Amino acid sequence: MRLARGAAAVAFGAVMLLAAGGARASETATCDVPIVHALPGGGAAQIDPRIDSLKTYLTKPPFTAWHDFKLLNRESLTLQEGGSATFMLPNNRPATLTFVGHSVGPNEHRIRLRLVIEHPEKQHRVLDTTFTLDEGGVVLNVGHRHDNGVLILAVSCKTQN
Amino acid sequence: MKMGKPEDERLQRYFDGELTPEERAQVEAGLSEDDRLRLAALGEVRGLVANALTAEAADIDLWPALEKKLAGGGKAEAKARRRWGLRAHPASWSAGLVSAAAAAALLFFVQPWHSGHPQNGCDIESLETVGAVASVIHMDDAPHNGDEATTVIWTTEDD
């Protein structure tokens, strides 16, 4: 009887582990990465209406060094946990975003991401950073030169759970 | 002006006002558009730091401390738990009242109905660069009154 109970407990544990494993396997993040071109200029800041949600940041220092903000591209990425997607920046640098993991706890849903930007000609990584971000939060990467200005990448992700 | 390490240093010294008038004139004569952008960015960052320090000094009032007390279950504490591995205390009826008060306070201060604006809460775990210098800047989330600053990774590439 004791053996049967033990076996049942082990079987139940195995089922729970499999269920948990299945749930983990289905973790998917959708990421939005607007790629903005910031250019110098005069007068009031001109901000592309498609990036209105970034206006709060772009109208404050240090972004006031530029006046014209145009959305060049917008990457919409769907990433499985542990998966990556590579996209090309307008300055021909490949950028790779990896969904490293996801943590859920009281009052928090956090996503761990890695962003790598490569320099193909010089064969090195200009940037390789890993960070943890609130779901739907944004982190800005600024400074990659492009066409008399710089590029701004605004990385933001959400999971389906 | 072509930017190598000595030129970087010279530009920085120009920005800091450490050059002689002759050296200043030389630098100004050779400034490229990229140099001007870099000087503008240096100026903005300096202004940002100065503003942050001023704001810090001017921020001595009772409301943030009161708000922090009320928002005991808020994001800042959650962040501290993440960093230090602390666990939440068991709930009690008084915790319920405090949570209700915290919710009311957060609604009053954060006003989420005004926001289509992304929040942040970013912790940088690692940051490596090659052929570039990266700095991390935390921008105040005002006027949206978020309780987390927004993180900017500023990359300046060498030529």
PDB file of C-alpha atoms in Angstrom:
ATOM      1  CA  MET A   1       0.000   0.000   0.000  1.00  0.00           C
ATOM      2  CA  ARG A   2       2.801   2.319   0.978  1.00  0.00           C
ATOM      3  CA  LEU A   3       4.579   1.435  -2.268  1.00  0.00           C
ATOM      4  CA  ALA A   4       1.443   2.180  -4.298  1.00  0.00           C
ATOM      5  CA  ARG A   5       1.095   5.597  -2.636  1.00  0.00           C
ATOM      6  CA  GLY A   6       4.733   6.330  -3.334  1.00  0.00           C
ATOM      7  CA  ALA A   7       4.342   5.349  -6.979  1.00  0.00           C
ATOM      8  CA  ALA A   8       1.230   7.504  -7.275  1.00  0.00           C
ATOM      9  CA  ALA A   9       3.098  10.473  -5.782  1.00  0.00           C
ATOM     10  CA  VAL A  10       5.983   9.978  -8.209  1.00  0.00           C
ATOM     11  CA  ALA A  11       3.570   9.700 -11.153  1.00  0.00           C
ATOM     12  CA  PHE A  12       1.728  12.846 -10.018  1.00  0.00           C
ATOM     13  CA  GLY A  13       5.035  14.691  -9.709  1.00  0.00           C
ATOM     14  CA  ALA A  14       6.076  13.548 -13.168  1.00  0.00           C
ATOM     15  CA  VAL A  15       2.760  14.731 -14.644  1.00  0.00           C
ATOM     16  CA  MET A  16       3.147  18.115 -12.935  1.00  0.00           C
ATOM     17  CA  LEU A  17       6.714  18.456 -14.209  1.00  0.00           C
ATOM     18  CA  LEU A  18       5.639  17.553 -17.735  1.00  0.00           C
ATOM     19  CA  ALA A  19       2.773  20.029 -17.525  1.00  0.00           C
ATOM     20  CA  ALA A  20       5.112  22.740 -16.266  1.00  0.00           C
ATOM     21  CA  GLY A  21       7.614  21.871 -18.979  1.00  0.00           C
ATOM     22  CA  GLY A  22       4.880  22.088 -21.591  1.00  0.00           C
ATOM     23  CA  ALA A  23       3.781  25.482 -20.280  1.00  0.00           C
ATOM     24  CA  ARG A  24       7.385  26.742 -20.333  1.00  0.00           C
ATOM     25  CA  ALA A  25       7.880  25.475 -23.859  1.00  0.00           C
ATOM     26  CA  SER A  26       4.953  27.567 -25.080  1.00  0.00           C
ATOM     27  CA  GLU A  27       6.412  30.840 -23.731  1.00  0.00           C
ATOM     28  CA  THR A  28       6.473  33.380 -26.524  1.00  0.00           C
ATOM     29  CA  ALA A  29       7.397  37.057 -26.495  1.00  0.00           C
ATOM     30  CA  THR A  30       6.264  39.618 -29.008  1.00  0.00           C
ATOM     31  CA  CYS A  31       8.704  42.478 -29.344  1.00  0.00           C
ATOM     32  CA  ASP A  32       8.307  45.876 -30.904  1.00  0.00           C
ATOM     33  CA  VAL A  33      11.499  47.637 -31.967  1.00  0.00           C
ATOM     34  CA  PRO A  34      10.939  50.987 -33.665  1.00  0.00           C
ATOM     35  CA  ILE A  35      14.138  52.204 -35.326  1.00  0.00           C
ATOM     36  CA  VAL A  36      14.300  55.974 -35.284  1.00  0.00           C
ATOM     37  CA  HIS A  37      16.652  58.294 -37.170  1.00  0.00           C
ATOM     38  CA  ALA A  38      17.597  61.352 -35.130  1.00  0.00           C
ATOM     39  CA  LEU A  39      18.906  64.317 -37.079  1.00  0.00           C
ATOM     40  CA  PRO A  40      20.199  67.712 -36.035  1.00  0.00           C
ATOM     41  CA  GLY A  41      18.190  70.756 -36.958  1.00  0.00           C
ATOM     42  CA  GLY A  42      16.677  73.952 -35.633  1.00  0.00           C
ATOM     43  CA  GLY A  43      13.426  74.976 -34.020  1.00  0.00           C
ATOM     44  CA  ALA A  44      10.920  72.782 -32.279  1.00  0.00           C
ATOM     45  CA  ALA A  45      11.400  69.021 -32.308  1.00  0.00           C
ATOM     46  CA  GLN A  46       9.750  67.254 -35.241  1.00  0.00           C
ATOM     47  CA  ILE A  47       8.644  63.812 -34.112  1.00  0.00           C
ATOM     48  CA  ASP A  48       7.124  61.241 -36.415  1.00  0.00           C
ATOM     49  CA  PRO A  49       3.534  60.693 -35.178  1.00  0.00           C
ATOM     50  CA  ARG A  50       4.051  56.930 -35.408  1.00  0.00           C
ATOM     51  CA  ILE A  51       6.451  57.135 -32.453  1.00  0.00           C
ATOM     52  CA  ASP A  52       4.278  59.351 -30.312  1.00  0.00           C
ATOM     53  CA  SER A  53       4.724  57.014 -27.329  1.00  0.00           C
ATOM     54  CA  LEU A  54       8.424  57.950 -27.286  1.00  0.00           C
ATOM     55  CA  LYS A  55       7.751  61.691 -27.377  1.00  0.00           C
ATOM     56  CA  THR A  56       8.233  62.029 -23.612  1.00  0.00           C
ATOM     57  CA  TYR A  57      11.832  60.900 -23.946  1.00  0.00           C
ATOM     58  CA  LEU A  58      12.711  62.542 -27.247  1.00  0.00           C
ATOM     59  CA  THR A  59      11.809  66.023 -26.065  1.00  0.00           C
ATOM     60  CA  LYS A  60      14.121  65.859 -23.057  1.00  0.00           C
ATOM     61  CA  PRO A  61      17.909  65.928 -22.674  1.00  0.00           C
ATOM     62  CA  PRO A  62      20.029  64.255 -23.922  1.00  0.00           C
ATOM     63  CA  PHE A  63      17.740  63.803 -26.955  1.00  0.00           C
ATOM     64  CA  THR A  64      17.366  67.563 -27.387  1.00  0.00           C
ATOM     65  CA  ALA A  65      20.767  67.385 -29.151  1.00  0.00           C
ATOM     66  CA  TRP A  66      18.630  66.381 -32.152  1.00  0.00           C
ATOM     67  CA  HIS A  67      15.482  67.939 -33.554  1.00  0.00           C
ATOM     68  CA  ASP A  68      14.140  65.662 -36.239  1.00  0.00           C
ATOM     69  CA  PHE A  69      13.023  62.128 -35.334  1.00  0.00           C
ATOM     70  CA  LYS A  70      11.827  59.907 -38.168  1.00  0.00           C
ATOM     71  CA  LEU A  71      10.674  56.321 -37.923  1.00  0.00           C
ATOM     72  CA  LEU A  72      12.765  54.421 -40.474  1.00  0.00           C
ATOM     73  CA  ASN A  73      11.588  50.930 -39.706  1.00  0.00           C
ATOM     74  CA  ARG A  74       9.632  48.994 -37.107  1.00  0.00           C
ATOM     75  CA  GLU A  75      10.560  45.405 -36.335  1.00  0.00           C
ATOM     76  CA  SER A  76       7.764  43.232 -34.941  1.00  0.00           C
ATOM     77  CA  LEU A  77       9.400  40.072 -33.663  1.00  0.00           C
ATOM     78  CA  THR A  78       7.895  36.909 -32.235  1.00  0.00           C
ATOM     79  CA  LEU A  79      10.426  35.043 -30.121  1.00  0.00           C
ATOM     80  CA  GLN A  80      10.234  31.686 -28.390  1.00  0.00           C
ATOM     81  CA  GLU A  81      12.012  31.535 -25.044  1.00  0.00           C
ATOM     82  CA  GLY A  82      15.699  31.012 -25.812  1.00  0.00           C
ATOM     83  CA  GLY A  83      15.114  32.069 -29.406  1.00  0.00           C
ATOM     84  CA  SER A  84      16.581  34.963 -31.367  1.00  0.00           C
ATOM     85  CA  ALA A  85      15.717  37.112 -34.339  1.00  0.00           C
ATOM     86  CA  THR A  86      18.155  39.095 -36.437  1.00  0.00           C
ATOM     87  CA  PHE A  87      17.233  42.215 -38.332  1.00  0.00           C
ATOM     88  CA  MET A  88      19.288  44.686 -40.305  1.00  0.00           C
ATOM     89  CA  LEU A  89      19.689  48.254 -39.108  1.00  0.00           C
ATOM     90  CA  PRO A  90      19.569  51.045 -41.701  1.00  0.00           C
ATOM     91  CA  ASN A  91      23.370  51.427 -41.342  1.00  0.00           C
ATOM     92  CA  ASN A  92      23.796  47.786 -42.453  1.00  0.00           C
ATOM     93  CA  ARG A  93      24.636  46.506 -38.989  1.00  0.00           C
ATOM     94  CA  PRO A  94      22.865  43.279 -38.049  1.00  0.00           C
ATOM     95  CA  ALA A  95      21.068  43.435 -34.715  1.00  0.00           C
ATOM     96  CA  THR A  96      20.042  40.271 -32.857  1.00  0.00           C
ATOM     97  CA  LEU A  97      17.460  40.233 -30.092  1.00  0.00           C
ATOM     98  CA  THR A  98      17.235  37.118 -27.905  1.00  0.00           C
ATOM     99  CA  PHE A  99      14.409  36.281 -25.513  1.00  0.00           C
ATOM    100  CA  VAL A 100      16.553  34.803 -22.740  1.00  0.00           C
ATOM    101  CA  GLY A 101      13.828  34.170 -20.194  1.00  0.00           C
ATOM    102  CA  HIS A 102      10.766  35.331 -18.315  1.00  0.00           C
ATOM    103  CA  SER A 103      10.096  35.606 -14.602  1.00  0.00           C
ATOM    104  CA  VAL A 104       6.704  35.977 -12.997  1.00  0.00           C
ATOM    105  CA  GLY A 105       6.317  36.898  -9.353  1.00  0.00           C
ATOM    106  CA  PRO A 106       4.183  38.992  -7.047  1.00  0.00           C
ATOM    107  CA  ASN A 107       3.669  42.384  -8.694  1.00  0.00           C
ATOM    108  CA  GLU A 108       6.080  41.635 -11.484  1.00  0.00           C
ATOM    109  CA  HIS A 109       6.387  40.192 -14.934  1.00  0.00           C
ATOM    110  CA  ARG A 110       9.957  40.532 -16.105  1.00  0.00           C
ATOM    111  CA  ILE A 111      11.579  39.665 -19.399  1.00  0.00           C
ATOM    112  CA  ARG A 112      15.276  38.956 -19.814  1.00  0.00           C
ATOM    113  CA  LEU A 113      16.629  40.006 -23.196  1.00  0.00           C
ATOM    114  CA  ARG A 114      19.951  40.175 -24.970  1.00  0.00           C
ATOM    115  CA  LEU A 115      20.700  42.695 -27.699  1.00  0.00           C
ATOM    116  CA  VAL A 116      23.742  42.292 -29.922  1.00  0.00           C
ATOM    117  CA  ILE A 117      24.742  44.725 -32.657  1.00  0.00           C
ATOM    118  CA  GLU A 118      27.549  43.670 -34.946  1.00  0.00           C
ATOM    119  CA  HIS A 119      29.993  45.527 -37.146  1.00  0.00           C
ATOM    120  CA  PRO A 120      30.366  43.216 -40.188  1.00  0.00           C
ATOM    121  CA  GLU A 121      33.351  45.010 -41.728  1.00  0.00           C
ATOM    122  CA  LYS A 122      35.361  45.125 -38.530  1.00  0.00           C
ATOM    123  CA  GLN A 123      34.037  41.729 -37.451  1.00  0.00           C
ATOM    124  CA  HIS A 124      33.272  42.692 -33.891  1.00  0.00           C
ATOM    125  CA  ARG A 125      30.277  43.321 -31.695  1.00  0.00           C
ATOM    126  CA  VAL A 126      29.708  47.021 -31.228  1.00  0.00           C
ATOM    127  CA  LEU A 127      27.245  46.208 -28.468  1.00  0.00           C
ATOM    128  CA  ASP A 128      26.419  43.071 -26.509  1.00  0.00           C
ATOM    129  CA  THR A 129      24.097  43.644 -23.589  1.00  0.00           C
ATOM    130  CA  THR A 130      21.778  41.543 -21.462  1.00  0.00           C
ATOM    131  CA  PHE A 131      19.070  43.234 -19.445  1.00  0.00           C
ATOM    132  CA  THR A 132      15.876  42.526 -17.578  1.00  0.00           C
ATOM    133  CA  LEU A 133      12.874  44.680 -18.293  1.00  0.00           C
ATOM    134  CA  ASP A 134       9.303  44.970 -17.070  1.00  0.00           C
ATOM    135  CA  GLU A 135       6.817  43.518 -19.540  1.00  0.00           C
ATOM    136  CA  GLY A 136       5.919  46.304 -21.918  1.00  0.00           C
ATOM    137  CA  GLY A 137       8.786  48.429 -20.588  1.00  0.00           C
ATOM    138  CA  VAL A 138      11.164  50.120 -22.948  1.00  0.00           C
ATOM    139  CA  VAL A 139      14.932  50.415 -23.096  1.00  0.00           C
ATOM    140  CA  LEU A 140      16.523  52.815 -25.547  1.00  0.00           C
ATOM    141  CA  ASN A 141      19.780  52.226 -27.392  1.00  0.00           C
ATOM    142  CA  VAL A 142      21.159  55.387 -28.948  1.00  0.00           C
ATOM    143  CA  GLY A 143      24.206  56.395 -30.908  1.00  0.00           C
ATOM    144  CA  HIS A 144      24.764  54.156 -33.936  1.00  0.00           C
ATOM    145  CA  ARG A 145      25.719  56.575 -36.680  1.00  0.00           C
ATOM    146  CA  HIS A 146      23.603  56.803 -39.793  1.00  0.00           C
ATOM    147  CA  ASP A 147      23.381  59.393 -42.527  1.00  0.00           C
ATOM    148  CA  ASN A 148      24.399  62.586 -40.624  1.00  0.00           C
ATOM    149  CA  GLY A 149      22.544  61.505 -37.528  1.00  0.00           C
ATOM    150  CA  VAL A 150      22.193  58.622 -35.134  1.00  0.00           C
ATOM    151  CA  LEU A 151      19.839  55.691 -34.756  1.00  0.00           C
ATOM    152  CA  ILE A 152      17.614  55.123 -31.744  1.00  0.00           C
ATOM    153  CA  LEU A 153      16.322  51.623 -31.049  1.00  0.00           C
ATOM    154  CA  ALA A 154      13.444  51.343 -28.589  1.00  0.00           C
ATOM    155  CA  VAL A 155      13.157  47.727 -27.436  1.00  0.00           C
ATOM    156  CA  SER A 156       9.930  46.602 -25.807  1.00  0.00           C
ATOM    157  CA  CYS A 157       8.531  43.074 -25.336  1.00  0.00           C
ATOM    158  CA  LYS A 158       5.502  41.325 -23.877  1.00  0.00           C
ATOM    159  CA  THR A 159       4.819  37.656 -23.306  1.00  0.00           C
ATOM    160  CA  GLN A 160       1.525  35.974 -24.076  1.00  0.00           C
ATOM    161  CA  ASN A 161       1.137  34.882 -20.437  1.00  0.00           C
TER     162      ASN A 161
ATOM    163  CA  MET B   1      38.324  66.207 -37.636  1.00  0.00           C
ATOM    164  CA  LYS B   2      39.187  62.551 -37.621  1.00  0.00           C
ATOM    165  CA  MET B   3      38.429  61.040 -34.226  1.00  0.00           C
ATOM    166  CA  GLY B   4      41.094  58.787 -32.752  1.00  0.00           C
ATOM    167  CA  LYS B   5      41.967  58.541 -29.062  1.00  0.00           C
ATOM    168  CA  PRO B   6      44.117  61.753 -28.874  1.00  0.00           C
ATOM    169  CA  GLU B   7      41.431  63.656 -30.769  1.00  0.00           C
ATOM    170  CA  ASP B   8      38.753  62.320 -28.417  1.00  0.00           C
ATOM    171  CA  GLU B   9      40.765  63.555 -25.491  1.00  0.00           C
ATOM    172  CA  ARG B  10      41.314  66.904 -27.159  1.00  0.00           C
ATOM    173  CA  LEU B  11      37.604  67.296 -27.847  1.00  0.00           C
ATOM    174  CA  GLN B  12      36.837  66.421 -24.245  1.00  0.00           C
ATOM    175  CA  ARG B  13      39.409  68.995 -23.048  1.00  0.00           C
ATOM    176  CA  TYR B  14      37.868  71.533 -25.436  1.00  0.00           C
ATOM    177  CA  PHE B  15      34.469  70.766 -23.923  1.00  0.00           C
ATOM    178  CA  ASP B  16      35.890  71.139 -20.408  1.00  0.00           C
ATOM    179  CA  GLY B  17      37.474  74.509 -21.307  1.00  0.00           C
ATOM    180  CA  GLU B  18      40.998  73.275 -20.646  1.00  0.00           C
ATOM    181  CA  LEU B  19      42.591  74.347 -23.937  1.00  0.00           C
ATOM    182  CA  THR B  20      44.567  77.509 -24.624  1.00  0.00           C
ATOM    183  CA  PRO B  21      42.943  80.049 -26.955  1.00  0.00           C
ATOM    184  CA  GLU B  22      45.230  78.885 -29.797  1.00  0.00           C
ATOM    185  CA  GLU B  23      44.310  75.240 -29.245  1.00  0.00           C
ATOM    186  CA  ARG B  24      40.621  76.154 -29.066  1.00  0.00           C
ATOM    187  CA  ALA B  25      40.875  77.966 -32.394  1.00  0.00           C
ATOM    188  CA  GLN B  26      42.561  74.929 -33.938  1.00  0.00           C
ATOM    189  CA  VAL B  27      39.876  72.571 -32.677  1.00  0.00           C
ATOM    190  CA  GLU B  28      37.086  74.882 -33.840  1.00  0.00           C
ATOM    191  CA  ALA B  29      38.622  75.125 -37.298  1.00  0.00           C
ATOM    192  CA  GLY B  30      38.625  71.336 -37.630  1.00  0.00           C
ATOM    193  CA  LEU B  31      35.247  70.486 -36.114  1.00  0.00           C
ATOM    194  CA  SER B  32      33.263  67.999 -38.171  1.00  0.00           C
ATOM    195  CA  GLU B  33      29.496  67.529 -38.009  1.00  0.00           C
ATOM    196  CA  ASP B  34      30.121  64.428 -35.941  1.00  0.00           C
ATOM    197  CA  ASP B  35      32.241  66.439 -33.475  1.00  0.00           C
ATOM    198  CA  ARG B  36      29.456  69.009 -33.168  1.00  0.00           C
ATOM    199  CA  LEU B  37      26.945  66.261 -32.445  1.00  0.00           C
ATOM    200  CA  ARG B  38      29.259  64.796 -29.858  1.00  0.00           C
ATOM    201  CA  LEU B  39      29.759  68.195 -28.212  1.00  0.00           C
ATOM    202  CA  ALA B  40      26.001  68.769 -28.210  1.00  0.00           C
ATOM    203  CA  ALA B  41      25.452  65.364 -26.616  1.00  0.00           C
ATOM    204  CA  LEU B  42      28.148  66.041 -24.003  1.00  0.00           C
ATOM    205  CA  GLY B  43      26.425  69.324 -23.191  1.00  0.00           C
ATOM    206  CA  GLU B  44      23.049  67.659 -22.902  1.00  0.00           C
ATOM    207  CA  VAL B  45      24.401  64.904 -20.676  1.00  0.00           C
ATOM    208  CA  ARG B  46      26.093  67.490 -18.456  1.00  0.00           C
ATOM    209  CA  GLY B  47      22.796  69.396 -18.264  1.00  0.00           C
ATOM    210  CA  LEU B  48      20.962  66.181 -17.469  1.00  0.00           C
ATOM    211  CA  VAL B  49      23.324  65.350 -14.619  1.00  0.00           C
ATOM    212  CA  ALA B  50      23.127  68.912 -13.280  1.00  0.00           C
ATOM    213  CA  ASN B  51      19.322  68.818 -13.443  1.00  0.00           C
ATOM    214  CA  ALA B  52      19.244  65.454 -11.696  1.00  0.00           C
ATOM    215  CA  LEU B  53      21.449  66.771  -8.883  1.00  0.00           C
ATOM    216  CA  THR B  54      19.358  69.938  -8.565  1.00  0.00           C
ATOM    217  CA  ALA B  55      16.150  67.912  -8.554  1.00  0.00           C
ATOM    218  CA  GLU B  56      17.612  65.609  -5.920  1.00  0.00           C
ATOM    219  CA  ALA B  57      18.449  68.569  -3.708  1.00  0.00           C
ATOM    220  CA  ALA B  58      15.056  70.188  -4.281  1.00  0.00           C
ATOM    221  CA  ASP B  59      13.148  66.981  -3.646  1.00  0.00           C
ATOM    222  CA  ILE B  60      13.209  67.185   0.104  1.00  0.00           C
ATOM    223  CA  ASP B  61       9.542  67.052   0.960  1.00  0.00           C
ATOM    224  CA  LEU B  62       7.354  64.633   2.861  1.00  0.00           C
ATOM    225  CA  TRP B  63       5.285  63.294  -0.016  1.00  0.00           C
ATOM    226  CA  PRO B  64       7.743  60.758  -1.502  1.00  0.00           C
ATOM    227  CA  ALA B  65       8.407  59.228   1.922  1.00  0.00           C
ATOM    228  CA  LEU B  66       4.674  59.135   2.674  1.00  0.00           C
ATOM    229  CA  GLU B  67       3.949  57.636  -0.726  1.00  0.00           C
ATOM    230  CA  LYS B  68       6.668  55.022  -0.191  1.00  0.00           C
ATOM    231  CA  LYS B  69       5.107  54.100   3.159  1.00  0.00           C
ATOM    232  CA  LEU B  70       1.689  53.793   1.580  1.00  0.00           C
ATOM    233  CA  ALA B  71       2.968  51.859  -1.417  1.00  0.00           C
ATOM    234  CA  GLY B  72       4.645  49.170   0.664  1.00  0.00           C
ATOM    235  CA  GLY B  73       3.703  46.518  -1.884  1.00  0.00           C
ATOM    236  CA  GLY B  74       4.767  48.675  -4.809  1.00  0.00           C
ATOM    237  CA  LYS B  75       7.304  48.243  -7.540  1.00  0.00           C
ATOM    238  CA  ALA B  76      10.274  49.650  -5.646  1.00  0.00           C
ATOM    239  CA  GLU B  77       9.883  47.023  -2.950  1.00  0.00           C
ATOM    240  CA  ALA B  78       9.355  44.318  -5.552  1.00  0.00           C
ATOM    241  CA  LYS B  79      12.599  45.435  -7.158  1.00  0.00           C
ATOM    242  CA  ALA B  80      14.386  45.269  -3.813  1.00  0.00           C
ATOM    243  CA  ARG B  81      13.036  41.748  -3.351  1.00  0.00           C
ATOM    244  CA  ARG B  82      14.344  40.798  -6.766  1.00  0.00           C
ATOM    245  CA  ARG B  83      17.781  42.106  -5.919  1.00  0.00           C
ATOM    246  CA  TRP B  84      18.107  40.816  -2.390  1.00  0.00           C
ATOM    247  CA  GLY B  85      15.946  37.720  -2.513  1.00  0.00           C
ATOM    248  CA  LEU B  86      13.562  38.936   0.199  1.00  0.00           C
ATOM    249  CA  ARG B  87      10.116  37.475   0.437  1.00  0.00           C
ATOM    250  CA  ALA B  88       6.850  39.268   0.989  1.00  0.00           C
ATOM    251  CA  HIS B  89       5.399  39.088   4.494  1.00  0.00           C
ATOM    252  CA  PRO B  90       2.182  37.130   4.967  1.00  0.00           C
ATOM    253  CA  ALA B  91      -0.917  39.207   4.316  1.00  0.00           C
ATOM    254  CA  SER B  92      -3.061  40.476   7.155  1.00  0.00           C
ATOM    255  CA  TRP B  93      -6.130  42.680   7.371  1.00  0.00           C
ATOM    256  CA  SER B  94      -3.951  45.724   8.039  1.00  0.00           C
ATOM    257  CA  ALA B  95      -1.890  44.857   4.975  1.00  0.00           C
ATOM    258  CA  GLY B  96      -5.156  44.864   3.027  1.00  0.00           C
ATOM    259  CA  LEU B  97      -5.937  48.380   4.226  1.00  0.00           C
ATOM    260  CA  VAL B  98      -2.406  49.527   3.413  1.00  0.00           C
ATOM    261  CA  SER B  99      -2.695  47.934  -0.039  1.00  0.00           C
ATOM    262  CA  ALA B 100      -5.998  49.731  -0.642  1.00  0.00           C
ATOM    263  CA  ALA B 101      -4.423  53.006   0.448  1.00  0.00           C
ATOM    264  CA  ALA B 102      -1.381  52.263  -1.720  1.00  0.00           C
ATOM    265  CA  ALA B 103      -3.624  51.537  -4.694  1.00  0.00           C
ATOM    266  CA  ALA B 104      -5.440  54.830  -4.140  1.00  0.00           C
ATOM    267  CA  ALA B 105      -2.137  56.679  -3.780  1.00  0.00           C
ATOM    268  CA  LEU B 106      -0.731  55.049  -6.916  1.00  0.00           C
ATOM    269  CA  LEU B 107      -3.865  55.883  -8.871  1.00  0.00           C
ATOM    270  CA  PHE B 108      -3.579  59.488  -7.665  1.00  0.00           C
ATOM    271  CA  PHE B 109       0.104  59.841  -8.451  1.00  0.00           C
ATOM    272  CA  VAL B 110       0.553  57.606 -11.493  1.00  0.00           C
ATOM    273  CA  GLN B 111      -2.772  58.332 -13.206  1.00  0.00           C
ATOM    274  CA  PRO B 112      -2.504  55.394 -15.598  1.00  0.00           C
ATOM    275  CA  TRP B 113      -5.487  56.607 -17.599  1.00  0.00           C
ATOM    276  CA  HIS B 114      -3.254  59.392 -18.952  1.00  0.00           C
ATOM    277  CA  SER B 115      -0.642  56.998 -20.164  1.00  0.00           C
ATOM    278  CA  GLY B 116      -0.083  55.365 -23.498  1.00  0.00           C
ATOM    279  CA  HIS B 117       3.471  55.694 -22.439  1.00  0.00           C
ATOM    280  CA  PRO B 118       5.778  52.745 -21.843  1.00  0.00           C
ATOM    281  CA  GLN B 119       7.160  52.168 -18.363  1.00  0.00           C
ATOM    282  CA  ASN B 120      10.550  50.670 -17.761  1.00  0.00           C
ATOM    283  CA  GLY B 121      12.108  48.950 -14.755  1.00  0.00           C
ATOM    284  CA  CYS B 122      15.267  47.941 -16.586  1.00  0.00           C
ATOM    285  CA  ASP B 123      18.229  46.236 -14.893  1.00  0.00           C
ATOM    286  CA  ILE B 124      21.323  45.953 -17.069  1.00  0.00           C
ATOM    287  CA  GLU B 125      23.089  42.686 -16.296  1.00  0.00           C
ATOM    288  CA  SER B 126      25.977  42.955 -18.715  1.00  0.00           C
ATOM    289  CA  LEU B 127      27.201  45.517 -21.214  1.00  0.00           C
ATOM    290  CA  GLU B 128      30.129  44.918 -23.537  1.00  0.00           C
ATOM    291  CA  THR B 129      31.354  47.023 -26.413  1.00  0.00           C
ATOM    292  CA  VAL B 130      34.168  46.757 -28.940  1.00  0.00           C
ATOM    293  CA  GLY B 131      35.290  49.849 -30.849  1.00  0.00           C
ATOM    294  CA  ALA B 132      32.819  51.956 -28.916  1.00  0.00           C
ATOM    295  CA  VAL B 133      32.143  53.454 -25.528  1.00  0.00           C
ATOM    296  CA  ALA B 134      28.779  52.830 -23.885  1.00  0.00           C
ATOM    297  CA  SER B 135      27.220  54.742 -21.022  1.00  0.00           C
ATOM    298  CA  VAL B 136      23.987  54.043 -19.238  1.00  0.00           C
ATOM    299  CA  ILE B 137      21.731  56.999 -18.505  1.00  0.00           C
ATOM    300  CA  HIS B 138      18.601  56.832 -16.375  1.00  0.00           C
ATOM    301  CA  MET B 139      16.007  59.362 -17.465  1.00  0.00           C
ATOM    302  CA  ASP B 140      13.379  60.648 -15.122  1.00  0.00           C
ATOM    303  CA  ASP B 141       9.988  59.314 -16.175  1.00  0.00           C
ATOM    304  CA  ALA B 142       8.224  62.621 -15.369  1.00  0.00           C
ATOM    305  CA  PRO B 143       5.695  63.968 -16.273  1.00  0.00           C
ATOM    306  CA  HIS B 144       4.157  60.492 -16.225  1.00  0.00           C
ATOM    307  CA  ASN B 145       5.298  59.991 -12.635  1.00  0.00           C
ATOM    308  CA  GLY B 146       6.415  56.433 -13.189  1.00  0.00           C
ATOM    309  CA  ASP B 147       8.296  55.015 -10.228  1.00  0.00           C
ATOM    310  CA  GLU B 148      11.054  53.646 -12.447  1.00  0.00           C
ATOM    311  CA  ALA B 149      13.495  55.663 -14.507  1.00  0.00           C
ATOM    312  CA  THR B 150      13.865  54.909 -18.200  1.00  0.00           C
ATOM    313  CA  THR B 151      17.188  53.397 -19.189  1.00  0.00           C
ATOM    314  CA  VAL B 152      19.161  54.668 -22.163  1.00  0.00           C
ATOM    315  CA  ILE B 153      22.218  52.771 -23.403  1.00  0.00           C
ATOM    316  CA  TRP B 154      24.284  55.405 -25.158  1.00  0.00           C
ATOM    317  CA  THR B 155      26.831  53.981 -27.585  1.00  0.00           C
ATOM    318  CA  THR B 156      29.542  56.201 -29.066  1.00  0.00           C
ATOM    319  CA  GLU B 157      31.555  54.427 -31.739  1.00  0.00           C
ATOM    320  CA  ASP B 158      35.219  55.118 -32.429  1.00  0.00           C
ATOM    321  CA  ASP B 159      36.077  55.930 -36.012  1.00  0.00           C
TER     322      ASP B 159
END
